[in-house]
Coordinates of C-alpha atoms in Angstrom, one line a residue:
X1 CA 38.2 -20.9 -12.4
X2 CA 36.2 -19.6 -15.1
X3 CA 33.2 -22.0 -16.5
X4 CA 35.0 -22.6 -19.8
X5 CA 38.0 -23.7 -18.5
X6 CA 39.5 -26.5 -15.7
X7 CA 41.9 -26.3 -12.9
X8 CA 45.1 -29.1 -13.3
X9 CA 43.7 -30.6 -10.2
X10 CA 40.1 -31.3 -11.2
X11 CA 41.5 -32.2 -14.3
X12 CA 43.7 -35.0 -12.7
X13 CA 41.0 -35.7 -10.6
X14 CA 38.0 -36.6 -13.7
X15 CA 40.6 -38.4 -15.9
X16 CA 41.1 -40.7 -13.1
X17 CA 37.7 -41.4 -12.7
X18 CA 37.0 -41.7 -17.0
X19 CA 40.1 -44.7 -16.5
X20 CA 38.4 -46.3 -13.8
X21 CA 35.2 -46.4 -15.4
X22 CA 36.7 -47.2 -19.2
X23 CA 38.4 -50.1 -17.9
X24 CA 35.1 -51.4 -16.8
X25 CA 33.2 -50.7 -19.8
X26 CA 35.1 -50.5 -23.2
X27 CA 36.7 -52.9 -25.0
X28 CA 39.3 -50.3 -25.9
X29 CA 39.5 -48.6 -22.7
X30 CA 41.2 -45.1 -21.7
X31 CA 44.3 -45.3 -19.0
X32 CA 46.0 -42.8 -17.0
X33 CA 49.8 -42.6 -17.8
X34 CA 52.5 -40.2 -16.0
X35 CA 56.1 -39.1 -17.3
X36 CA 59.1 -40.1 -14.6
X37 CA 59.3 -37.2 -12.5
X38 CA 55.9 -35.4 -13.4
X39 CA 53.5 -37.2 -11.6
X40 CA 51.5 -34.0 -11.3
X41 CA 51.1 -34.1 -14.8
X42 CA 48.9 -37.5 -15.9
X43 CA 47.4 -37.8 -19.4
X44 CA 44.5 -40.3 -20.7
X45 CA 45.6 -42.7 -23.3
X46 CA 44.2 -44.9 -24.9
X47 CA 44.5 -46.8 -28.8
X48 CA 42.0 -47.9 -31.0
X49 CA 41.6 -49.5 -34.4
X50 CA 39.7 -47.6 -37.2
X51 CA 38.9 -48.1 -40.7
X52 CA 41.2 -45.8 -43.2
X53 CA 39.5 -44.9 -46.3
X54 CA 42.6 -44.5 -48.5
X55 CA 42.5 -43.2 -51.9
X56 CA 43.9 -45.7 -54.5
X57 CA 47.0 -44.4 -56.3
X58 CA 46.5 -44.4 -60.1
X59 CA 49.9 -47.2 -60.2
X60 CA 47.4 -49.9 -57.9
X61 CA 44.9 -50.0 -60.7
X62 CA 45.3 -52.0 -63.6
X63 CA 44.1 -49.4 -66.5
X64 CA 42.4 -53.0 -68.1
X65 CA 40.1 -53.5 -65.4
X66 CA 36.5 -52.0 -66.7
X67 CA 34.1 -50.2 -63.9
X68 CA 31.4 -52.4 -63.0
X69 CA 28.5 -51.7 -64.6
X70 CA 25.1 -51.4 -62.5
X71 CA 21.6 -53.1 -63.8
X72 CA 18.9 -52.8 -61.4
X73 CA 20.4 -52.9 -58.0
X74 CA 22.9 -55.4 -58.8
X75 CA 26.7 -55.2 -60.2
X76 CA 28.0 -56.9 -63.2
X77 CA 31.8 -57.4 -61.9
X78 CA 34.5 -58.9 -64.4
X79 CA 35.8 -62.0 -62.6
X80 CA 39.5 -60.9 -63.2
X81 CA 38.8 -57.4 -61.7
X82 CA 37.0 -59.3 -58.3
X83 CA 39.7 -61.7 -58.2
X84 CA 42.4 -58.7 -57.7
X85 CA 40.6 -57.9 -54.4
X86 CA 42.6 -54.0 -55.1
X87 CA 41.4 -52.5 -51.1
X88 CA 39.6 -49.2 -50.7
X89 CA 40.0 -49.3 -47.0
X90 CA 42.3 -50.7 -43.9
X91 CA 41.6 -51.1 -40.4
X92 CA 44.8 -48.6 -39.0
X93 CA 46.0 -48.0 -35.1
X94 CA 45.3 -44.6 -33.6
X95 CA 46.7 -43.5 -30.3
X96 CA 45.1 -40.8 -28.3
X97 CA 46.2 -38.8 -25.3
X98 CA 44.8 -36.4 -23.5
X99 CA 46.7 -34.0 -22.0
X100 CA 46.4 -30.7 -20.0
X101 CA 47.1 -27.6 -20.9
X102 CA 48.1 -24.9 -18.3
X103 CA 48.2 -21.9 -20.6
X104 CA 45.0 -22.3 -21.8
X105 CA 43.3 -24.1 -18.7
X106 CA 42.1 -26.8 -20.7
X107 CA 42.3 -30.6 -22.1
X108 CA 44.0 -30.9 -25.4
X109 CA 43.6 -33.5 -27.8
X110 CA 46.7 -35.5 -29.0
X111 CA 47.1 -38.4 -31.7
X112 CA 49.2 -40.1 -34.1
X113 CA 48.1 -43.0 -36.5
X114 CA 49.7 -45.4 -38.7
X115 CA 49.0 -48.1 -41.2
X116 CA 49.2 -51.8 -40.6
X117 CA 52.8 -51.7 -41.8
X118 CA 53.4 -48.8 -39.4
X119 CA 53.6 -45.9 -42.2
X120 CA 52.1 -42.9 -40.3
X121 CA 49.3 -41.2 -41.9
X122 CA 49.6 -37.6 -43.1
X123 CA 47.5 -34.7 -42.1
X124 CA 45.9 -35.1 -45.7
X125 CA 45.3 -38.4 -44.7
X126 CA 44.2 -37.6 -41.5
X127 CA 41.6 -35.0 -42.8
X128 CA 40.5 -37.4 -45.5
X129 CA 38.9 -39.2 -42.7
X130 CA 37.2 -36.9 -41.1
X131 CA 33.6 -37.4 -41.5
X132 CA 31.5 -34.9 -44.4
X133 CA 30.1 -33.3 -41.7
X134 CA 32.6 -31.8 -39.9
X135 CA 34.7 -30.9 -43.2
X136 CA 32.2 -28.7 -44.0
X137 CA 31.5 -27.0 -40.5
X138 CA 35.6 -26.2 -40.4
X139 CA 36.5 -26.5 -44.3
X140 CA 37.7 -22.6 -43.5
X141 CA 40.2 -24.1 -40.3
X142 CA 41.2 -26.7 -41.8
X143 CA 45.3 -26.1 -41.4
X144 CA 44.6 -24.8 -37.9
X145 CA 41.9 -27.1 -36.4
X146 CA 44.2 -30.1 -36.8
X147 CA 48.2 -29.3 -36.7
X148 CA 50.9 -31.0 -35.9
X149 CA 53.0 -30.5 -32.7
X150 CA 55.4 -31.8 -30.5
X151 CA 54.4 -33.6 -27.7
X152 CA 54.3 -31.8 -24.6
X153 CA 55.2 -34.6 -22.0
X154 CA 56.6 -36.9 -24.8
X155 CA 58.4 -35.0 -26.6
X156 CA 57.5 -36.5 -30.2
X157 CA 55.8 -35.4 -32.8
X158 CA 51.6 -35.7 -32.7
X159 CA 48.8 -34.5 -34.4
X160 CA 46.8 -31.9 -32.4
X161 CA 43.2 -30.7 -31.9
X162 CA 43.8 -27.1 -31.0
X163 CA 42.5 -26.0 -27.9
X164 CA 42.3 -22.2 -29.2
X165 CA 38.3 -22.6 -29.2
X166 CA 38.1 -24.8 -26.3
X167 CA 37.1 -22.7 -23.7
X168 CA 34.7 -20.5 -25.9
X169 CA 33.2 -23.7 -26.7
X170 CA 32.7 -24.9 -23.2
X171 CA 30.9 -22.0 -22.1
X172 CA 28.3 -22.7 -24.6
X173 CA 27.3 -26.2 -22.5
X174 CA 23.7 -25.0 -21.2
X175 CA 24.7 -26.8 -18.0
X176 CA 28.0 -27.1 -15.6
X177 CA 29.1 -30.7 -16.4
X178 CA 29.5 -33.4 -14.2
X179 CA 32.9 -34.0 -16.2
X180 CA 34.4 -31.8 -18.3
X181 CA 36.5 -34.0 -19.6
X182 CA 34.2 -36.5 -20.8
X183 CA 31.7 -33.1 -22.0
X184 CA 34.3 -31.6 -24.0
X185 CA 35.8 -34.8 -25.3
X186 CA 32.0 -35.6 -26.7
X187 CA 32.4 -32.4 -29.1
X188 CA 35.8 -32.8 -30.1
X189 CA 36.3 -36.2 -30.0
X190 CA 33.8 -37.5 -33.4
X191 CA 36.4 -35.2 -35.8
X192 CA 39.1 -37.7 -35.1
X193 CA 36.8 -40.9 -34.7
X194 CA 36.3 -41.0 -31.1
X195 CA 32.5 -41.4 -29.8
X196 CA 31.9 -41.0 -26.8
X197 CA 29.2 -43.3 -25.7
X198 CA 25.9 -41.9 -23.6
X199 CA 27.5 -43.9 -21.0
X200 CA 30.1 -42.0 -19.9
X201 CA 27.5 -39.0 -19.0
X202 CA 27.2 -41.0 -15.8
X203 CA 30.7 -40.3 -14.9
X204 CA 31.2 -37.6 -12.0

């Protein structure tokens, strides 16, 4: 098996290991699932909340309410405009699995995401929360970085990291990691909001 890519079994084998050592260590922590009658093929999962930084739609604000002005490093705020409380943010539920691919050898990235009231986030929305950074390192794949597919195992629809540059990418690790999973996972992972903590580099 070529360095930039992973046999099913090892595969199997490190996401095992990641759940074993997640559920000792995170508060959100990553588990091993398997579809009835494909026990060959387990996936990580795992769902965590994360702040959505929603745009405000022009019929939310009242067209009365002045912008604060700033003097110094304080803000003047009009006590009626405070007392609307009108949210630029909300804590929403993403779900990611991790799942192998056999045509391309390597782990792919799945997730969905929905608001408190369960409306699922578009791929605008989606993109709108990737961090600056990596907007401007892939503004010119942005409609093929991200896309949305159906579920492999699950058959349902899920956003996708595509693993097209995967195994280019892993060849460019310096070293042969002790878990691929957990090296790859620490360069795609931040575009969707997973960190992977330094922790995890302990993992065989």
């Amino acid at each position: 098996m070529a360095f930039g890519c992973v046999s099913q079994q090892q595969f199997q084998e490190e996401i095992l290991r990641i759940q074993a050592f997640s559920q000792q260590n995170d508060s959100f922590p990553w588990s091993v699932r398997f579809v009835p009658g494909l026990q060959e093929d387990g996936y990580l999962c795992c769902r965590r909340p994360r702040e959505w930084n929603g745009d405000i739609s022009p019929d939310r604000m009242d067209s009365n309410i002045e912008v604060p002005e700033e003097v110094g490093s304080q803000k003047i705020v009009d006590e009626d405009s405070a007392a609307l409380d009108i949210p630029t943010s909300e804590t929403c539920n993403y779900e990611y699995h991790i799942v192998y691919s056999a045509s391309y050898g390597v782990p792919v990235l799945y997730f969905n995401a929905c608001k408190q009231d369960g409306q699922l986030l578009s791929l605008e929305d989606i993109w709108r929360n990737v961090p600056q950074y990596h907007q401007d390192r892939l503004r010119h794949e942005k409609w093929t970085f991200i896309t949305q597919q159906e579920h492999p195992l699950l058959g349902r629809p899920f956003f996708q990291v595509h693993p097209c540059h995967t195994s280019t990418l892993m060849k460019q690790v310096p070293e042969k990691p002790r878990n691929y999973v957990v090296s790859w996972l620490s360069v795609v992972g931040p575009v969707v909001g997973i960190d992977v903590p330094m922790s995890y580099s302990e993992i065989g």
